[in-house]
Amino acid sequence: MAELVSHPDEVKVVSQRFGMGAANLDRYLELDGYKAVQKALAMGSEGIINEMKASNLRGRGGAGFPTGMKWSFVPKQAPKPTYILCNGDESEPGTCKDRLILEHDPHSVIEGVIIAGLAVGSHTGYIYIRGEYRYLSEIMQRALAEAYARGFLGKNIFGSGYDFDCYWHGGAGAYEVGEESALMESLEGKRGIPRIRPPFPAVVGLWGGPTVINNVETLAGVPHIILKGGQWYADLGPPKNGGTRLFCLSGHVQRPGVYELPLGYNLKKMIYEVAGGIPDGHELKAVVPGGSSTPLLASNEIDVAMDFDTLLKAGTFLGSGGVVVVDETMCMVKFALRIMKFYQHESCGWCIPCREGTDWLKKTLTRFHAGGGVKKDIDNIQYLSENMLGRTFCPLGDAAAMPTISIVTKFRQEFEDHLEGRPCPFEKNVVVDQSPVLA
């Protein structure tokens, strides 16, 4: 069980049942569980979608697409069944929020899936859980069994005449299947590689049927919106950025943890007040604002609101809400290498720019960090990264390229400090790599 943290500035919506035993159905019902589904049954499809549009809820998986709009894209009459797919393949480095929801409040996710189904006329939902989250799969299995036993899932749910089945599915430990089309491929029993789009999932998705795909945090927020109203939720955040966000604060901070704060909360305040600042008297160097795939912000760029639109104007993204704080003791060449090792390992290998690009970047950064780099390498690292952008079937290539470009651009001096055979100035006893350099 993960240790829970809190701060007075938190606005608890999705996290309000954390630590209250809500994984048990009886306790969940005591805490207003499954009331939203019963209200949604009376609202009808159009009423649900309008409430979601009014809420300004945007996808919490990283893309930030408006949820109500996504649901409205699903055709009303389709020759194949419509599906709801909950993306619980939380694999973005720096991100651990969905894990807490699945652990402490699994019924809220099930309830959100059912409401999404009612909104688009679906009768089947799937909850796909990251392969490494084995114990969470057991929690979800129990929650689903409890819901079926009470008549909340299956035939004639809540005595309404509406049928809805929901299943969980475990992944096999692949970051790539967090991408929605690769997720569908995996769920269909195939290799988890992305599909060419269009067609988009809302029209042709799982098994060729219209499919709504939403993140765990997104769906867990849906019952609260239905119960309290879209306008209530919208008012919690700035315009076009409704509600709260589970921010995962990690790295060089005094109080790491997952905090639920209103969208638009100031990043500098988040680091120095909510997370308690930088330990051991060190100075801040950089911040990853939304998981490892987002461009970094330098220490002089952190007085910014944490919402989708403001961060986009600042040249980065809110992403998955994984805020990683880096202090002055970290070598940024090593940081770039650490990120690239991850993406090179997780590349599915389908498209050449990603498969080859991440591999060459990892090799170059490894040699460079060990003191075997030449000045041309710095420009080559940036050039190779820029040529990966927008040239891959899925965003994994972009995810590897964007933070690397920002590190080279904003911390070029640290790359210069590794030249002329000098080992990393932040580490001792580094053996200089004398392997040949490619022309």
Tab-separated table of C-alpha atoms in Angstrom:
chain	number	residue	atom	x	y	z
A	1	MET	CA	0.000	0.000	0.000
A	2	ALA	CA	1.301	3.440	-0.938
A	3	GLU	CA	1.705	6.001	1.842
A	4	LEU	CA	-0.745	8.882	1.463
A	5	VAL	CA	0.255	12.539	1.825
A	6	SER	CA	-1.809	15.703	2.087
A	7	HIS	CA	-1.587	19.509	2.040
A	8	PRO	CA	-4.093	22.236	3.023
A	9	ASP	CA	-4.261	23.542	-0.563
A	10	GLU	CA	-5.599	20.260	-1.886
A	11	VAL	CA	-9.116	20.084	-3.291
A	12	LYS	CA	-10.074	16.447	-2.947
A	13	VAL	CA	-12.423	15.192	-5.627
A	14	VAL	CA	-10.968	12.053	-7.174
A	15	SER	CA	-8.904	11.394	-4.038
A	16	GLN	CA	-11.634	12.096	-1.484
A	17	ARG	CA	-12.099	8.393	-0.654
A	18	PHE	CA	-8.391	7.550	-0.418
A	19	GLY	CA	-7.566	5.815	2.847
A	20	MET	CA	-11.257	5.291	3.696
A	21	GLY	CA	-11.620	1.642	2.729
A	22	ALA	CA	-13.641	2.378	-0.422
A	23	ALA	CA	-12.149	-0.608	-2.259
A	24	ASN	CA	-14.862	-2.510	-0.362
A	25	LEU	CA	-18.267	-2.135	-2.021
A	26	ASP	CA	-20.272	-1.607	1.178
A	27	ARG	CA	-17.947	1.199	2.227
A	28	TYR	CA	-18.072	2.701	-1.265
A	29	LEU	CA	-21.862	2.760	-1.093
A	30	GLU	CA	-21.702	4.536	2.285
A	31	LEU	CA	-19.598	7.217	0.563
A	32	ASP	CA	-22.196	7.921	-2.175
A	33	GLY	CA	-20.916	5.208	-4.477
A	34	TYR	CA	-22.983	4.221	-7.518
A	35	LYS	CA	-25.438	7.079	-6.983
A	36	ALA	CA	-24.048	8.792	-10.086
A	37	VAL	CA	-24.892	5.794	-12.305
A	38	GLN	CA	-28.487	5.824	-11.115
A	39	LYS	CA	-28.710	9.553	-11.845
A	40	ALA	CA	-27.083	9.037	-15.255
A	41	LEU	CA	-29.646	6.365	-16.154
A	42	ALA	CA	-32.361	8.994	-15.785
A	43	MET	CA	-30.371	11.663	-17.676
A	44	GLY	CA	-29.972	9.734	-20.911
A	45	SER	CA	-27.135	9.861	-23.409
A	46	GLU	CA	-27.502	13.489	-24.493
A	47	GLY	CA	-27.848	14.724	-20.908
A	48	ILE	CA	-24.680	12.914	-19.807
A	49	ILE	CA	-22.604	14.230	-22.718
A	50	ASN	CA	-23.845	17.800	-22.213
A	51	GLU	CA	-22.899	17.624	-18.524
A	52	MET	CA	-19.434	16.376	-19.438
A	53	LYS	CA	-18.976	19.175	-21.972
A	54	ALA	CA	-20.029	21.735	-19.356
A	55	SER	CA	-17.464	20.327	-16.899
A	56	ASN	CA	-14.466	21.167	-19.137
A	57	LEU	CA	-12.967	17.828	-18.112
A	58	ARG	CA	-9.960	17.113	-20.321
A	59	GLY	CA	-8.217	13.764	-20.638
A	60	ARG	CA	-5.886	13.055	-17.737
A	61	GLY	CA	-3.728	10.555	-19.602
A	62	GLY	CA	-1.593	13.205	-21.269
A	63	ALA	CA	-3.287	14.546	-24.398
A	64	GLY	CA	-5.826	16.721	-22.574
A	65	PHE	CA	-8.599	16.253	-25.149
A	66	PRO	CA	-12.074	17.379	-23.939
A	67	THR	CA	-13.880	14.284	-22.651
A	68	GLY	CA	-17.422	15.329	-23.536
A	69	MET	CA	-16.369	16.155	-27.085
A	70	LYS	CA	-14.628	12.789	-27.446
A	71	TRP	CA	-17.794	10.982	-26.374
A	72	SER	CA	-19.902	13.000	-28.815
A	73	PHE	CA	-17.809	11.727	-31.759
A	74	VAL	CA	-19.120	8.171	-31.333
A	75	PRO	CA	-21.745	7.400	-34.008
A	76	LYS	CA	-25.240	6.772	-32.652
A	77	GLN	CA	-25.943	3.942	-35.072
A	78	ALA	CA	-23.054	1.596	-35.840
A	79	PRO	CA	-23.083	-1.892	-37.394
A	80	LYS	CA	-20.685	-3.202	-34.725
A	81	PRO	CA	-20.808	-3.014	-30.905
A	82	THR	CA	-19.449	0.068	-29.159
A	83	TYR	CA	-16.823	-0.374	-26.432
A	84	ILE	CA	-15.485	1.581	-23.455
A	85	LEU	CA	-11.786	1.097	-22.774
A	86	CYS	CA	-10.196	2.388	-19.579
A	87	ASN	CA	-6.470	2.955	-20.047
A	88	GLY	CA	-4.743	1.898	-16.824
A	89	ASP	CA	-1.374	1.205	-18.444
A	90	GLU	CA	0.330	3.878	-16.352
A	91	SER	CA	3.969	3.623	-17.427
A	92	GLU	CA	5.116	7.237	-17.885
A	93	PRO	CA	8.201	7.807	-15.693
A	94	GLY	CA	7.376	10.205	-12.873
A	95	THR	CA	3.682	9.245	-12.852
A	96	CYS	CA	1.913	7.108	-10.226
A	97	LYS	CA	-1.556	8.623	-9.766
A	98	ASP	CA	-3.695	5.950	-11.453
A	99	ARG	CA	-2.117	3.372	-9.199
A	100	LEU	CA	-3.578	5.133	-6.140
A	101	ILE	CA	-7.051	5.361	-7.689
A	102	LEU	CA	-7.083	1.675	-8.585
A	103	GLU	CA	-5.799	0.786	-5.126
A	104	HIS	CA	-8.082	2.961	-2.994
A	105	ASP	CA	-11.168	3.595	-5.133
A	106	PRO	CA	-11.584	0.941	-7.869
A	107	HIS	CA	-15.379	1.187	-7.856
A	108	SER	CA	-15.180	4.831	-8.970
A	109	VAL	CA	-13.415	3.637	-12.124
A	110	ILE	CA	-16.045	0.959	-12.731
A	111	GLU	CA	-18.780	3.541	-12.179
A	112	GLY	CA	-17.106	5.930	-14.613
A	113	VAL	CA	-16.885	3.175	-17.231
A	114	ILE	CA	-20.599	2.399	-16.865
A	115	ILE	CA	-21.563	6.078	-17.208
A	116	ALA	CA	-19.385	6.409	-20.315
A	117	GLY	CA	-21.174	3.350	-21.668
A	118	LEU	CA	-24.567	4.928	-21.034
A	119	ALA	CA	-23.407	8.094	-22.788
A	120	VAL	CA	-22.462	6.376	-26.049
A	121	GLY	CA	-24.776	3.355	-26.036
A	122	SER	CA	-22.109	0.795	-25.153
A	123	HIS	CA	-22.814	-2.437	-23.302
A	124	THR	CA	-19.209	-3.585	-22.750
A	125	GLY	CA	-16.250	-2.046	-20.960
A	126	TYR	CA	-12.647	-3.105	-20.410
A	127	ILE	CA	-10.217	-1.891	-17.755
A	128	TYR	CA	-6.654	-2.446	-18.978
A	129	ILE	CA	-4.149	-2.468	-16.115
A	130	ARG	CA	-0.377	-2.102	-16.430
A	131	GLY	CA	1.410	-5.457	-16.346
A	132	GLU	CA	3.599	-4.502	-13.386
A	133	TYR	CA	0.525	-3.617	-11.285
A	134	ARG	CA	-0.315	-7.225	-10.421
A	135	TYR	CA	-1.706	-6.502	-6.964
A	136	LEU	CA	-3.990	-3.849	-8.433
A	137	SER	CA	-5.417	-6.422	-10.828
A	138	GLU	CA	-6.418	-8.501	-7.809
A	139	ILE	CA	-8.123	-5.468	-6.245
A	140	MET	CA	-9.998	-4.769	-9.483
A	141	GLN	CA	-11.051	-8.410	-9.809
A	142	ARG	CA	-12.638	-8.282	-6.348
A	143	ALA	CA	-14.362	-4.976	-7.093
A	144	LEU	CA	-15.834	-6.284	-10.347
A	145	ALA	CA	-17.042	-9.465	-8.616
A	146	GLU	CA	-18.740	-7.356	-5.924
A	147	ALA	CA	-20.451	-5.196	-8.546
A	148	TYR	CA	-21.733	-8.229	-10.440
A	149	ALA	CA	-22.998	-9.830	-7.214
A	150	ARG	CA	-25.100	-6.719	-6.412
A	151	GLY	CA	-26.546	-6.364	-9.892
A	152	PHE	CA	-24.533	-3.240	-10.720
A	153	LEU	CA	-22.983	-5.069	-13.689
A	154	GLY	CA	-24.436	-7.672	-16.021
A	155	LYS	CA	-28.047	-7.968	-17.098
A	156	ASN	CA	-30.554	-5.276	-16.162
A	157	ILE	CA	-28.172	-3.111	-14.080
A	158	PHE	CA	-29.888	-1.352	-11.173
A	159	GLY	CA	-33.173	-2.775	-12.445
A	160	SER	CA	-33.063	-0.335	-15.354
A	161	GLY	CA	-33.359	-2.761	-18.245
A	162	TYR	CA	-29.860	-1.750	-19.447
A	163	ASP	CA	-27.187	-4.450	-19.751
A	164	PHE	CA	-23.518	-3.663	-19.145
A	165	ASP	CA	-20.549	-5.988	-18.707
A	166	CYS	CA	-17.114	-4.913	-17.548
A	167	TYR	CA	-13.851	-6.867	-17.551
A	168	TRP	CA	-10.267	-6.230	-16.483
A	169	HIS	CA	-7.251	-7.142	-18.604
A	170	GLY	CA	-3.612	-7.202	-17.516
A	171	GLY	CA	-0.795	-5.969	-19.722
A	172	ALA	CA	2.574	-7.634	-20.209
A	173	GLY	CA	4.818	-4.748	-19.171
A	174	ALA	CA	5.057	-2.614	-22.332
A	175	TYR	CA	5.116	1.194	-22.197
A	176	GLU	CA	4.026	1.309	-25.820
A	177	VAL	CA	0.526	-0.014	-25.091
A	178	GLY	CA	-0.253	3.177	-23.196
A	179	GLU	CA	-0.803	4.573	-26.708
A	180	GLU	CA	-4.485	4.025	-27.435
A	181	SER	CA	-4.246	2.119	-30.711
A	182	ALA	CA	-1.452	-0.130	-29.400
A	183	LEU	CA	-3.636	-0.705	-26.336
A	184	MET	CA	-6.437	-1.996	-28.565
A	185	GLU	CA	-4.026	-4.247	-30.455
A	186	SER	CA	-2.836	-5.734	-27.156
A	187	LEU	CA	-6.377	-6.229	-25.883
A	188	GLU	CA	-7.230	-8.066	-29.103
A	189	GLY	CA	-4.385	-10.487	-28.367
A	190	LYS	CA	-1.911	-9.111	-30.864
A	191	ARG	CA	1.500	-7.478	-30.557
A	192	GLY	CA	1.159	-4.037	-28.945
A	193	ILE	CA	2.120	-1.755	-31.827
A	194	PRO	CA	0.247	1.381	-32.972
A	195	ARG	CA	-2.252	1.523	-35.787
A	196	ILE	CA	-2.237	3.937	-38.689
A	197	ARG	CA	-4.883	6.635	-38.227
A	198	PRO	CA	-7.421	7.555	-39.524
A	199	PRO	CA	-9.730	5.800	-38.902
A	200	PHE	CA	-9.848	6.951	-35.286
A	201	PRO	CA	-11.048	4.759	-32.399
A	202	ALA	CA	-14.337	6.644	-31.961
A	203	VAL	CA	-15.370	5.291	-35.376
A	204	VAL	CA	-13.271	2.130	-35.873
A	205	GLY	CA	-11.634	0.874	-32.713
A	206	LEU	CA	-11.643	-2.322	-30.678
A	207	TRP	CA	-12.596	-5.270	-32.919
A	208	GLY	CA	-13.629	-2.729	-35.542
A	209	GLY	CA	-16.341	-1.158	-33.395
A	210	PRO	CA	-16.603	2.443	-32.164
A	211	THR	CA	-14.481	2.784	-29.025
A	212	VAL	CA	-14.138	5.386	-26.274
A	213	ILE	CA	-10.723	5.301	-24.603
A	214	ASN	CA	-10.178	7.271	-21.399
A	215	ASN	CA	-7.558	7.338	-18.673
A	216	VAL	CA	-8.218	5.990	-15.144
A	217	GLU	CA	-8.158	9.464	-13.573
A	218	THR	CA	-10.524	10.803	-16.246
A	219	LEU	CA	-13.121	8.095	-15.656
A	220	ALA	CA	-12.775	8.270	-11.853
A	221	GLY	CA	-13.794	11.925	-12.044
A	222	VAL	CA	-16.932	11.254	-14.103
A	223	PRO	CA	-19.210	10.098	-11.213
A	224	HIS	CA	-18.377	13.246	-9.221
A	225	ILE	CA	-19.286	15.422	-12.198
A	226	ILE	CA	-22.607	13.663	-12.716
A	227	LEU	CA	-23.488	13.951	-9.014
A	228	LYS	CA	-22.500	17.583	-8.481
A	229	GLY	CA	-22.846	19.012	-11.968
A	230	GLY	CA	-20.568	20.022	-14.803
A	231	GLN	CA	-20.531	23.696	-13.849
A	232	TRP	CA	-19.390	22.868	-10.301
A	233	TYR	CA	-16.443	20.931	-11.704
A	234	ALA	CA	-15.584	23.568	-14.309
A	235	ASP	CA	-15.451	26.253	-11.613
A	236	LEU	CA	-12.685	24.375	-9.777
A	237	GLY	CA	-10.178	25.269	-12.513
A	238	PRO	CA	-9.452	28.071	-14.992
A	239	PRO	CA	-11.420	28.507	-18.261
A	240	LYS	CA	-11.354	25.419	-20.519
A	241	ASN	CA	-9.423	23.540	-17.817
A	242	GLY	CA	-12.061	22.194	-15.468
A	243	GLY	CA	-11.493	20.475	-12.171
A	244	THR	CA	-8.505	19.218	-10.258
A	245	ARG	CA	-5.455	17.171	-11.106
A	246	LEU	CA	-3.517	14.500	-9.286
A	247	PHE	CA	0.043	15.820	-9.447
A	248	CYS	CA	2.829	13.317	-8.781
A	249	LEU	CA	5.677	15.262	-7.154
A	250	SER	CA	9.013	13.439	-7.054
A	251	GLY	CA	12.729	14.004	-7.335
A	252	HIS	CA	14.629	16.525	-5.226
A	253	VAL	CA	11.829	17.714	-2.928
A	254	GLN	CA	11.263	17.463	0.813
A	255	ARG	CA	7.777	15.932	0.632
A	256	PRO	CA	7.308	13.787	-2.481
A	257	GLY	CA	3.861	12.351	-3.088
A	258	VAL	CA	0.614	12.593	-5.038
A	259	TYR	CA	-1.393	15.767	-4.353
A	260	GLU	CA	-4.786	16.723	-5.785
A	261	LEU	CA	-4.698	20.408	-6.651
A	262	PRO	CA	-6.868	22.653	-8.839
A	263	LEU	CA	-5.778	22.987	-12.440
A	264	GLY	CA	-3.945	26.291	-12.802
A	265	TYR	CA	-2.064	25.893	-9.515
A	266	ASN	CA	1.288	27.683	-9.615
A	267	LEU	CA	4.254	25.366	-10.211
A	268	LYS	CA	6.670	27.366	-8.072
A	269	LYS	CA	4.235	27.258	-5.166
A	270	MET	CA	3.734	23.552	-5.744
A	271	ILE	CA	7.457	22.883	-5.424
A	272	TYR	CA	8.308	25.187	-2.533
A	273	GLU	CA	5.120	25.056	-0.457
A	274	VAL	CA	3.262	21.838	-1.232
A	275	ALA	CA	6.396	19.699	-1.671
A	276	GLY	CA	8.443	21.636	0.908
A	277	GLY	CA	11.196	22.887	-1.396
A	278	ILE	CA	14.608	21.468	-2.298
A	279	PRO	CA	16.375	19.426	0.425
A	280	ASP	CA	19.864	20.010	1.862
A	281	GLY	CA	19.971	23.670	0.867
A	282	HIS	CA	20.479	22.937	-2.816
A	283	GLU	CA	19.250	25.137	-5.656
A	284	LEU	CA	16.657	24.144	-8.235
A	285	LYS	CA	17.976	23.413	-11.723
A	286	ALA	CA	15.063	22.095	-13.795
A	287	VAL	CA	11.552	20.645	-13.620
A	288	VAL	CA	9.841	17.978	-15.679
A	289	PRO	CA	6.249	19.307	-15.617
A	290	GLY	CA	4.205	16.396	-16.946
A	291	GLY	CA	6.087	13.116	-17.084
A	292	SER	CA	9.368	12.245	-18.786
A	293	SER	CA	8.047	12.886	-22.302
A	294	THR	CA	7.496	16.625	-21.730
A	295	PRO	CA	10.063	19.369	-22.428
A	296	LEU	CA	11.807	20.544	-19.258
A	297	LEU	CA	11.447	23.953	-17.647
A	298	ALA	CA	14.568	25.687	-16.332
A	299	SER	CA	14.596	27.144	-12.818
A	300	ASN	CA	13.718	30.620	-14.102
A	301	GLU	CA	10.612	29.331	-15.918
A	302	ILE	CA	8.647	27.789	-13.052
A	303	ASP	CA	6.434	30.729	-12.073
A	304	VAL	CA	3.697	29.304	-14.283
A	305	ALA	CA	0.153	27.974	-13.918
A	306	MET	CA	-0.176	24.212	-14.204
A	307	ASP	CA	-2.932	23.860	-16.755
A	308	PHE	CA	-3.012	22.557	-20.324
A	309	ASP	CA	-3.144	25.883	-22.157
A	310	THR	CA	-0.657	27.868	-20.044
A	311	LEU	CA	2.021	25.181	-20.233
A	312	LEU	CA	1.530	24.867	-23.971
A	313	LYS	CA	2.277	28.592	-24.291
A	314	ALA	CA	5.372	28.010	-22.135
A	315	GLY	CA	6.665	25.458	-24.645
A	316	THR	CA	5.824	22.292	-22.762
A	317	PHE	CA	2.852	20.150	-21.706
A	318	LEU	CA	0.878	19.193	-18.616
A	319	GLY	CA	1.043	15.599	-19.812
A	320	SER	CA	0.353	12.930	-17.222
A	321	GLY	CA	0.922	15.230	-14.246
A	322	GLY	CA	4.271	13.707	-13.271
A	323	VAL	CA	6.300	16.606	-11.833
A	324	VAL	CA	9.965	15.631	-11.422
A	325	VAL	CA	12.163	18.200	-9.645
A	326	VAL	CA	15.889	18.296	-10.434
A	327	ASP	CA	18.416	20.151	-8.290
A	328	GLU	CA	21.898	21.543	-9.027
A	329	THR	CA	23.667	18.269	-8.196
A	330	MET	CA	22.241	16.483	-11.252
A	331	CYS	CA	24.217	16.241	-14.483
A	332	MET	CA	21.790	17.095	-17.264
A	333	VAL	CA	23.710	14.969	-19.785
A	334	LYS	CA	23.174	12.007	-17.481
A	335	PHE	CA	19.527	13.010	-17.056
A	336	ALA	CA	19.044	13.034	-20.837
A	337	LEU	CA	20.767	9.659	-21.049
A	338	ARG	CA	18.509	8.205	-18.354
A	339	ILE	CA	15.423	9.318	-20.252
A	340	MET	CA	16.747	8.002	-23.570
A	341	LYS	CA	17.627	4.600	-22.118
A	342	PHE	CA	14.002	4.221	-21.120
A	343	TYR	CA	12.560	5.164	-24.508
A	344	GLN	CA	15.096	3.095	-26.434
A	345	HIS	CA	14.178	0.069	-24.323
A	346	GLU	CA	10.416	0.662	-24.707
A	347	SER	CA	10.328	1.407	-28.433
A	348	CYS	CA	8.180	-1.217	-30.166
A	349	GLY	CA	10.550	-1.075	-33.148
A	350	TRP	CA	7.869	-0.688	-35.791
A	351	CYS	CA	9.049	2.599	-37.301
A	352	ILE	CA	12.638	3.418	-38.209
A	353	PRO	CA	12.906	7.004	-36.851
A	354	CYS	CA	12.013	5.806	-33.362
A	355	ARG	CA	13.768	2.421	-33.410
A	356	GLU	CA	17.028	3.721	-34.858
A	357	GLY	CA	16.843	7.239	-33.477
A	358	THR	CA	16.476	6.257	-29.829
A	359	ASP	CA	19.250	3.675	-30.182
A	360	TRP	CA	21.740	6.123	-31.716
A	361	LEU	CA	20.836	8.803	-29.190
A	362	LYS	CA	21.405	6.390	-26.334
A	363	LYS	CA	24.797	5.335	-27.731
A	364	THR	CA	25.891	8.927	-28.338
A	365	LEU	CA	24.767	10.170	-24.920
A	366	THR	CA	26.446	7.200	-23.209
A	367	ARG	CA	29.777	7.962	-24.877
A	368	PHE	CA	29.357	11.697	-24.361
A	369	HIS	CA	28.630	11.383	-20.639
A	370	ALA	CA	31.721	9.226	-20.195
A	371	GLY	CA	33.924	11.949	-21.704
A	372	GLY	CA	34.294	10.506	-25.188
A	373	GLY	CA	32.246	13.131	-26.970
A	374	VAL	CA	33.239	15.734	-29.549
A	375	LYS	CA	31.651	19.130	-30.128
A	376	LYS	CA	29.835	17.939	-33.255
A	377	ASP	CA	27.933	15.453	-31.090
A	378	ILE	CA	25.980	18.230	-29.379
A	379	ASP	CA	24.464	19.470	-32.610
A	380	ASN	CA	23.975	15.879	-33.817
A	381	ILE	CA	21.982	15.003	-30.686
A	382	GLN	CA	19.674	17.932	-31.271
A	383	TYR	CA	19.463	17.340	-35.029
A	384	LEU	CA	18.611	13.663	-34.629
A	385	SER	CA	15.972	14.459	-31.996
A	386	GLU	CA	14.359	17.133	-34.157
A	387	ASN	CA	14.191	14.729	-37.104
A	388	MET	CA	12.284	12.183	-35.007
A	389	LEU	CA	9.513	14.683	-34.245
A	390	GLY	CA	6.311	13.999	-36.152
A	391	ARG	CA	7.818	11.148	-38.136
A	392	THR	CA	6.646	8.143	-36.129
A	393	PHE	CA	3.394	6.174	-36.062
A	394	CYS	CA	2.801	7.043	-32.409
A	395	PRO	CA	4.032	9.734	-29.987
A	396	LEU	CA	6.839	7.595	-28.478
A	397	GLY	CA	9.374	9.099	-30.867
A	398	ASP	CA	8.206	12.585	-29.909
A	399	ALA	CA	8.317	11.593	-26.237
A	400	ALA	CA	11.987	10.703	-26.554
A	401	ALA	CA	12.869	13.723	-28.675
A	402	MET	CA	11.133	16.614	-26.888
A	403	PRO	CA	12.843	16.415	-23.476
A	404	THR	CA	16.196	15.799	-25.177
A	405	ILE	CA	15.857	18.919	-27.342
A	406	SER	CA	14.928	21.020	-24.314
A	407	ILE	CA	17.901	19.712	-22.296
A	408	VAL	CA	20.410	20.381	-25.087
A	409	THR	CA	18.953	23.843	-25.707
A	410	LYS	CA	18.716	24.983	-22.087
A	411	PHE	CA	21.770	23.227	-20.647
A	412	ARG	CA	24.207	23.283	-23.553
A	413	GLN	CA	27.010	24.468	-21.283
A	414	GLU	CA	26.894	21.199	-19.379
A	415	PHE	CA	27.422	19.348	-22.648
A	416	GLU	CA	30.370	21.631	-23.419
A	417	ASP	CA	31.833	20.804	-19.989
A	418	HIS	CA	32.098	17.127	-20.980
A	419	LEU	CA	34.248	17.816	-24.059
A	420	GLU	CA	37.987	17.289	-24.623
A	421	GLY	CA	38.065	13.974	-22.818
A	422	ARG	CA	36.742	15.431	-19.585
A	423	PRO	CA	34.618	13.004	-17.580
A	424	CYS	CA	31.357	14.134	-16.039
A	425	PRO	CA	32.081	17.066	-13.676
A	426	PHE	CA	29.260	15.889	-11.394
A	427	GLU	CA	30.738	12.434	-10.815
A	428	LYS	CA	34.020	10.963	-9.637
A	429	ASN	CA	35.940	7.982	-10.992
A	430	VAL	CA	34.287	8.005	-14.418
A	431	VAL	CA	36.282	6.055	-17.010
A	432	VAL	CA	36.621	7.998	-20.254
A	433	ASP	CA	35.203	6.151	-23.276
A	434	GLN	CA	37.864	6.023	-25.977
A	435	SER	CA	35.753	4.191	-28.595
A	436	PRO	CA	35.791	5.572	-32.154
A	437	VAL	CA	33.454	8.426	-33.037
A	438	LEU	CA	31.231	8.154	-36.092
A	439	ALA	CA	31.941	10.740	-38.801
